[in-house]
Amino acid sequence: MDYRTYLRYHPDANGYFGEYGGAVLPDNLKAAFAEITEAYQTICHSAQFINELRRIRRDFQGRPTPVYHCERLSRKVGGAQIYVKREDLNHTGAHKLNHCMGEGLLAKYMGKKKLIAETGAGQHGVALATAAAFFGLECEIHMGEVDIAKQAPNVTRMKILGAKVVPVTHGLKTLKEAVDSAFEAYARDYKDAIYCIGSVLGPHPFPLMVRDFQMVVGAEMRDQFREMTGLEPDAVCACVGGGSNSIGTFVPFLDSAVELYGVEPLGKGDKLGDHAASMKHGTPGVMHGFKSIMLKDENGEPAPVYSIASGLDYPSVGPEHAYLRDLGRVQYESVTDEEAVQAFFALSKYEGIIPALESAHAVAFAMRKAKEMKTGSILATLSGRGDKDVDYVVEHYGYGEQFEL
């Protein structure tokens, strides 16, 4: 594989990364997705669109976000030096705004009046509600009742920003069901609305679009790290649920010698229903309009999943991740709830940075990998801040004395 030309050929014209991806759609939505594909393929090469998106990122989002050396944490852990890409400093507190502003700009170009989406941890919902307010569009966010209770601060933020939050009350009442509900709403309203999926998931062109919008993360961090140190990092890691922050991190590094690690949620352990580690325990399958690796029950249907991090509890993964794993270019590891919570408190107490529980999975792996490497450097994407999680963490774990390093 010549990774220097990777972006030219991946995905192919039908939205496939190798055997994964595509657009498995009901007949009534095929024309709608073809319209989105045509519009995106037109404007992604438009200097006007690109310059407007750059202006928004600079003046509204606060990009570029910095890379930070976790010097005290590195000393405490011992081994390689740990660095983090501070996407928590992006406006709204996470990487999600990178693609939401792009999708909002696309919706305006297409003459749409409404943005529809799902959310798990609420970060995508807040980002999309922000984009809708910025562009003067309506916004409808579907969210499982379990996640609404768990992520109350983000629900409040969405409503303040003017979004309609639709509670999802069937099934496990989490992210998978929220996606189902959002798809159904879009099918009823596709002429006036655009579905803004929250990750590198779903039918083509969304894995392509969201990846392209998120690549700003990896492009910035590669340049920033080289400017800081004169070197490439030895390893780069990012958490993987659907996989938007991680694919945006990895793709700009594909043509380098840097080791790349996606970090999945192992939750309470390896038993089906206790985790959301699709890459570790899943097999190929189709759900939500695309083919990828997915966790299945005894009937071959999407299995129940769990993670302490609401943004990671999805029974599949972006198709490009499955492809990069098969190529051997990215390795996929897993982290338990306990490891993630320990990293949550460690980064907070030693560096003054409270991470999102999703991001804490990447920090936990960076801490583990730093010990193994002994020397060198590992750069983790800190995909979001932990304001949304502090009440839940304190309720269940106190103030973390039991997690002291």
Coordinates of C-alpha atoms in Angstrom, one line a residue:
M1 CA 0.0 0.0 0.0
D2 CA 1.4 3.4 -1.0
Y3 CA -0.1 5.6 1.7
R4 CA 1.1 8.8 -0.1
T5 CA -1.8 8.2 -2.6
Y6 CA -4.2 6.7 0.0
L7 CA -6.7 9.6 0.0
R8 CA -7.1 9.5 -3.8
Y9 CA -8.4 6.0 -3.8
H10 CA -10.1 5.5 -0.4
P11 CA -13.1 5.2 -0.4
D12 CA -13.9 4.1 -3.9
A13 CA -16.7 5.6 -6.0
N14 CA -19.3 3.4 -4.2
G15 CA -18.0 4.4 -0.7
Y16 CA -16.1 1.2 0.0
F17 CA -12.8 0.8 2.0
G18 CA -11.9 -2.6 0.8
E19 CA -14.9 -4.8 1.7
Y20 CA -16.3 -2.3 4.2
G21 CA -18.5 0.7 3.8
G22 CA -21.0 1.3 1.0
A23 CA -24.6 2.6 1.2
V24 CA -27.2 0.0 2.1
L25 CA -30.3 2.1 1.9
P26 CA -34.1 1.8 1.5
D27 CA -35.3 3.0 -1.9
N28 CA -36.9 6.2 -0.5
L29 CA -33.5 7.4 0.8
K30 CA -31.2 6.5 -2.1
A31 CA -32.0 9.8 -4.0
A32 CA -31.4 11.8 -0.8
F33 CA -28.0 10.3 -0.2
A34 CA -27.0 10.7 -3.8
E35 CA -27.9 14.4 -3.5
I36 CA -25.7 14.7 -0.4
T37 CA -22.8 12.9 -2.2
E38 CA -23.0 15.1 -5.3
A39 CA -23.2 18.2 -3.2
Y40 CA -20.2 17.3 -1.1
Q41 CA -18.1 16.1 -4.0
T42 CA -18.7 19.5 -5.6
I43 CA -18.0 21.8 -2.6
C44 CA -15.1 19.8 -1.1
H45 CA -13.0 21.1 -4.1
S46 CA -14.4 24.6 -3.9
A47 CA -11.9 27.3 -2.8
Q48 CA -14.9 29.4 -1.5
F49 CA -16.1 26.5 0.7
I50 CA -12.7 25.6 2.0
N51 CA -11.8 29.2 2.8
E52 CA -15.1 29.8 4.6
L53 CA -14.5 26.6 6.7
R54 CA -11.0 27.7 7.5
R55 CA -12.3 31.1 8.6
I56 CA -14.9 29.5 10.8
R57 CA -12.3 27.2 12.4
R58 CA -10.0 30.1 13.1
D59 CA -12.5 32.8 14.2
F60 CA -15.3 30.7 15.8
Q61 CA -13.8 27.4 16.8
G62 CA -10.5 28.6 18.1
R63 CA -8.3 26.4 15.9
P64 CA -5.6 25.3 15.9
T65 CA -5.8 23.6 19.3
P66 CA -2.4 23.0 21.0
V67 CA -0.3 19.9 21.7
Y68 CA 0.7 19.7 25.3
H69 CA 3.5 17.8 27.0
C70 CA 2.2 16.0 30.2
E71 CA 5.5 16.4 32.0
R72 CA 4.3 15.5 35.5
L73 CA 2.1 12.6 34.4
S74 CA 5.0 11.3 32.4
R75 CA 7.3 11.4 35.4
K76 CA 4.7 9.7 37.6
V77 CA 4.0 6.9 35.1
G78 CA 7.7 6.4 34.1
G79 CA 8.8 5.5 30.6
A80 CA 8.1 7.3 27.4
Q81 CA 6.9 10.9 27.4
I82 CA 3.2 11.5 27.1
Y83 CA 1.8 14.3 25.0
V84 CA -1.9 15.2 24.3
K85 CA -3.7 17.0 21.5
R86 CA -6.0 19.4 23.2
E87 CA -9.3 18.9 21.3
D88 CA -11.0 19.7 24.7
L89 CA -10.0 23.3 24.0
N90 CA -12.0 23.3 20.7
H91 CA -15.2 25.4 21.0
T92 CA -17.9 23.4 22.7
G93 CA -15.3 21.2 24.4
A94 CA -14.7 18.4 21.9
H95 CA -13.6 17.5 18.4
K96 CA -17.2 17.1 17.2
L97 CA -17.5 20.7 16.0
N98 CA -14.9 20.0 13.3
H99 CA -17.4 18.0 11.2
C100 CA -20.6 19.7 12.5
M101 CA -19.5 23.1 11.1
G102 CA -18.6 21.4 7.8
E103 CA -22.0 19.6 7.7
G104 CA -23.8 22.8 8.6
L105 CA -22.0 24.7 5.8
L106 CA -23.0 21.9 3.4
A107 CA -26.6 22.1 4.5
K108 CA -26.7 25.8 3.8
Y109 CA -25.2 25.1 0.3
M110 CA -27.9 22.5 -0.3
G111 CA -30.7 24.9 0.8
K112 CA -31.7 22.7 3.7
K113 CA -33.6 24.1 6.7
K114 CA -32.9 21.5 9.4
L115 CA -30.2 19.4 10.9
I116 CA -31.1 16.0 12.3
A117 CA -28.7 13.8 14.3
E118 CA -28.2 11.3 17.1
T119 CA -25.9 11.7 20.1
G120 CA -24.6 9.5 22.9
A121 CA -22.3 11.5 25.2
G122 CA -24.0 14.6 24.0
Q123 CA -20.9 16.2 22.5
H124 CA -22.0 15.7 19.0
G125 CA -25.5 17.0 19.9
V126 CA -24.0 20.2 21.5
A127 CA -21.7 20.7 18.5
L128 CA -24.6 20.3 16.0
A129 CA -26.9 22.6 18.0
T130 CA -24.0 25.1 17.9
A131 CA -23.7 24.7 14.2
A132 CA -27.4 25.1 13.7
A133 CA -27.4 28.3 15.7
F134 CA -24.4 29.7 13.8
F135 CA -26.0 29.0 10.4
G136 CA -29.6 29.8 11.4
L137 CA -31.0 26.3 11.0
E138 CA -33.5 24.2 13.0
C139 CA -31.9 21.3 14.9
E140 CA -33.4 18.0 16.2
I141 CA -31.2 15.7 18.4
H142 CA -32.2 12.1 19.2
M143 CA -30.8 10.7 22.4
G144 CA -31.4 7.6 24.5
E145 CA -33.1 8.1 27.8
V146 CA -30.2 6.4 29.6
D147 CA -27.7 8.9 28.1
I148 CA -30.0 11.8 28.8
A149 CA -29.9 11.0 32.5
K150 CA -26.2 10.4 32.4
Q151 CA -25.2 13.4 30.4
A152 CA -27.6 16.0 31.8
P153 CA -25.3 19.0 31.4
N154 CA -25.0 18.5 27.7
V155 CA -28.8 18.0 27.3
T156 CA -29.2 21.4 29.0
R157 CA -26.7 23.0 26.6
M158 CA -28.4 21.6 23.6
K159 CA -31.7 23.1 24.7
I160 CA -30.2 26.5 25.5
L161 CA -28.7 26.5 22.0
G162 CA -32.3 26.0 20.6
A163 CA -32.2 22.3 19.7
K164 CA -35.2 20.0 20.1
V165 CA -34.0 16.9 22.1
V166 CA -36.0 13.8 21.3
P167 CA -35.8 11.1 24.1
V168 CA -35.5 7.5 22.7
T169 CA -37.3 5.1 24.9
H170 CA -37.0 1.7 23.2
G171 CA -34.3 -1.0 23.4
L172 CA -31.3 -0.2 25.6
K173 CA -32.2 3.5 25.3
T174 CA -28.6 4.4 24.3
L175 CA -26.6 5.3 21.2
K176 CA -27.6 2.5 18.8
E177 CA -31.3 3.2 19.4
A178 CA -30.7 7.0 19.0
V179 CA -29.2 6.3 15.6
D180 CA -32.3 4.2 14.7
S181 CA -34.6 7.0 15.8
A182 CA -32.7 9.7 13.9
F183 CA -32.7 7.7 10.7
E184 CA -36.4 7.3 10.9
A185 CA -36.9 11.0 11.5
Y186 CA -34.7 11.8 8.5
A187 CA -36.6 9.4 6.3
R188 CA -39.7 11.4 7.0
D189 CA -38.1 14.8 6.4
Y190 CA -35.3 14.4 4.0
K191 CA -36.5 17.0 1.5
D192 CA -36.0 19.9 4.0
A193 CA -33.4 18.3 6.3
I194 CA -29.9 16.8 6.3
Y195 CA -28.9 14.0 8.5
C196 CA -25.6 14.9 10.2
I197 CA -24.2 11.6 11.6
G198 CA -21.9 12.0 14.6
S199 CA -19.0 9.8 13.5
V200 CA -17.3 8.1 10.5
L201 CA -20.4 5.8 10.3
G202 CA -23.5 5.3 8.2
P203 CA -24.0 5.1 4.5
H204 CA -21.6 6.7 2.0
P205 CA -20.7 9.6 1.9
F206 CA -20.7 10.1 5.7
P207 CA -17.6 8.1 6.5
L208 CA -15.8 10.1 3.8
M209 CA -17.2 13.5 4.8
V210 CA -16.6 13.2 8.5
R211 CA -13.1 11.8 8.0
D212 CA -12.2 14.7 5.7
F213 CA -13.5 17.3 8.2
Q214 CA -11.7 15.6 11.2
M215 CA -8.3 15.3 9.4
V216 CA -7.6 18.8 10.7
V217 CA -6.8 17.1 14.1
G218 CA -4.0 14.8 12.8
A219 CA -2.6 17.4 10.3
E220 CA -2.2 20.0 13.1
M221 CA -0.8 17.6 15.7
R222 CA 1.8 16.2 13.3
D223 CA 3.1 19.7 12.4
Q224 CA 2.9 20.9 16.0
F225 CA 4.8 17.9 17.4
R226 CA 7.5 18.2 14.8
E227 CA 7.8 22.0 15.6
M228 CA 8.0 21.2 19.4
T229 CA 10.5 18.4 19.2
G230 CA 12.0 18.2 15.7
L231 CA 10.8 14.6 15.6
E232 CA 7.8 12.5 14.9
P233 CA 6.2 10.8 17.9
D234 CA 7.0 7.1 18.2
A235 CA 3.3 6.2 18.8
V236 CA -0.1 8.0 18.4
C237 CA -3.3 6.8 20.0
A238 CA -7.0 7.9 20.1
C239 CA -10.2 6.4 21.5
V240 CA -12.6 4.5 19.1
G241 CA -16.3 4.3 19.4
G242 CA -17.6 5.1 15.9
G243 CA -14.2 6.5 15.3
S244 CA -14.3 10.1 14.2
N245 CA -11.6 11.7 16.3
S246 CA -9.3 8.6 15.8
I247 CA -9.7 8.5 12.0
G248 CA -9.0 12.2 11.8
T249 CA -5.9 11.6 14.0
F250 CA -4.6 8.6 12.1
V251 CA -5.0 9.4 8.4
P252 CA -2.4 12.3 8.3
F253 CA 0.1 9.8 9.8
L254 CA -0.5 6.9 7.5
D255 CA 2.5 7.7 5.3
S256 CA 4.9 7.9 8.3
A257 CA 6.7 5.3 10.5
V258 CA 4.6 6.3 13.5
E259 CA 2.8 3.4 15.3
L260 CA -1.0 4.0 15.4
Y261 CA -3.3 2.6 18.1
G262 CA -7.1 2.8 18.3
V263 CA -8.4 2.3 21.8
E264 CA -11.8 0.6 22.3
P265 CA -13.9 0.3 25.5
L266 CA -13.6 -3.1 27.2
G267 CA -16.1 -1.9 29.9
K268 CA -16.6 -4.5 32.6
G269 CA -14.8 -7.3 30.7
D270 CA -15.0 -9.7 27.7
K271 CA -18.5 -11.0 28.2
L272 CA -20.9 -10.0 25.5
G273 CA -23.0 -7.1 26.8
D274 CA -20.3 -5.9 29.2
H275 CA -18.2 -4.0 26.6
A276 CA -18.3 -2.3 23.2
A277 CA -15.0 -3.6 21.8
S278 CA -16.1 -4.3 18.2
M279 CA -12.6 -4.9 16.8
K280 CA -11.7 -7.3 19.5
H281 CA -14.9 -9.4 19.6
G282 CA -16.8 -8.5 16.4
T283 CA -17.3 -10.0 13.0
P284 CA -18.3 -8.4 9.6
G285 CA -21.9 -7.3 9.4
V286 CA -24.3 -4.6 8.1
M287 CA -26.1 -2.1 10.3
H288 CA -27.2 1.5 9.9
G289 CA -26.6 1.4 6.2
F290 CA -23.0 0.3 6.0
K291 CA -20.8 -2.8 6.3
S292 CA -18.1 -3.0 9.0
I293 CA -17.0 -5.0 12.0
M294 CA -19.9 -5.4 14.5
L295 CA -20.8 -7.1 17.7
K296 CA -23.7 -9.6 17.2
D297 CA -26.0 -11.5 19.4
E298 CA -26.9 -15.2 18.9
N299 CA -29.3 -14.2 16.1
G300 CA -26.8 -12.2 14.2
E301 CA -28.4 -8.9 15.2
P302 CA -26.5 -6.0 16.8
A303 CA -25.6 -7.1 20.3
P304 CA -26.2 -5.1 23.5
V305 CA -23.1 -3.1 24.4
Y306 CA -21.9 -1.1 27.4
S307 CA -19.2 1.4 28.2
I308 CA -18.9 3.9 31.1
A309 CA -18.3 6.4 28.2
S310 CA -21.6 7.1 26.5
G311 CA -19.9 8.2 23.3
L312 CA -18.2 4.8 22.9
D313 CA -21.1 2.4 23.5
Y314 CA -21.8 1.5 19.8
P315 CA -21.9 -2.1 18.5
S316 CA -19.9 -1.3 15.3
V317 CA -17.1 0.9 14.1
G318 CA -16.4 3.1 11.1
P319 CA -15.6 1.1 8.0
E320 CA -12.3 2.8 7.4
H321 CA -11.1 1.5 10.8
A322 CA -12.0 -2.0 9.9
Y323 CA -10.0 -1.6 6.6
L324 CA -7.0 -0.1 8.3
R325 CA -6.9 -3.0 10.8
D326 CA -7.0 -5.5 8.0
L327 CA -4.1 -3.7 6.3
G328 CA -2.2 -3.9 9.5
R329 CA -1.5 -0.1 9.6
V330 CA -3.5 0.6 12.8
Q331 CA -3.5 -1.7 15.8
Y332 CA -6.6 -1.8 18.0
E333 CA -6.4 -2.2 21.8
S334 CA -8.9 -2.1 24.6
V335 CA -9.2 -0.4 28.0
T336 CA -11.6 -1.2 30.8
D337 CA -13.8 1.2 32.7
E338 CA -11.5 1.0 35.7
E339 CA -8.4 1.9 33.7
A340 CA -10.3 4.8 32.0
V341 CA -11.4 6.2 35.4
Q342 CA -7.9 5.9 36.8
A343 CA -6.6 7.9 33.8
F344 CA -9.5 10.4 34.3
F345 CA -8.2 11.2 37.8
A346 CA -4.5 11.0 36.9
L347 CA -4.7 13.6 34.1
S348 CA -6.9 15.8 36.3
K349 CA -4.6 15.6 39.4
Y350 CA -1.2 15.7 37.7
E351 CA -1.9 18.0 34.8
G352 CA -5.0 20.1 35.7
I353 CA -6.9 18.7 32.7
I354 CA -10.2 17.0 33.3
P355 CA -10.8 14.7 30.3
A356 CA -14.0 13.3 28.9
L357 CA -14.4 9.6 29.8
E358 CA -14.2 8.8 26.1
S359 CA -10.8 10.6 25.9
A360 CA -9.7 9.0 29.2
H361 CA -9.6 5.6 27.3
A362 CA -6.8 7.1 25.1
V363 CA -5.0 8.5 28.1
A364 CA -5.2 5.2 29.9
F365 CA -3.6 3.4 26.9
A366 CA -0.9 6.1 26.6
M367 CA 0.0 5.5 30.2
R368 CA 0.1 1.8 29.7
K369 CA 2.1 2.1 26.5
A370 CA 4.6 4.6 28.0
K371 CA 5.5 2.1 30.6
E372 CA 6.1 -0.6 27.9
M373 CA 8.1 1.7 25.6
K374 CA 10.4 3.0 28.5
T375 CA 11.8 5.7 26.2
G376 CA 10.5 7.9 23.3
S377 CA 7.1 9.6 23.0
I378 CA 3.4 8.8 22.7
L379 CA 0.9 11.4 21.5
A380 CA -2.8 10.9 22.5
T381 CA -5.7 12.7 21.1
L382 CA -7.7 14.2 24.0
S383 CA -11.0 14.3 22.1
G384 CA -13.0 16.2 24.7
R385 CA -13.3 17.7 28.1
G386 CA -14.9 16.1 31.1
D387 CA -17.4 18.7 32.4
K388 CA -20.2 16.4 31.3
D389 CA -18.9 13.5 33.3
V390 CA -17.8 14.9 36.6
D391 CA -21.2 14.4 38.4
Y392 CA -21.4 10.8 37.2
V393 CA -17.8 10.0 38.2
V394 CA -18.0 11.5 41.6
E395 CA -21.3 9.8 42.3
H396 CA -19.8 6.4 41.4
Y397 CA -16.1 6.8 42.3
G398 CA -15.8 9.7 44.7
Y399 CA -12.8 11.8 44.2
G400 CA -10.5 9.1 43.0
E401 CA -8.3 8.4 46.1
Q402 CA -8.5 4.7 45.3
F403 CA -6.9 5.3 41.9
E404 CA -3.7 7.0 43.0
L405 CA -0.7 6.0 40.9

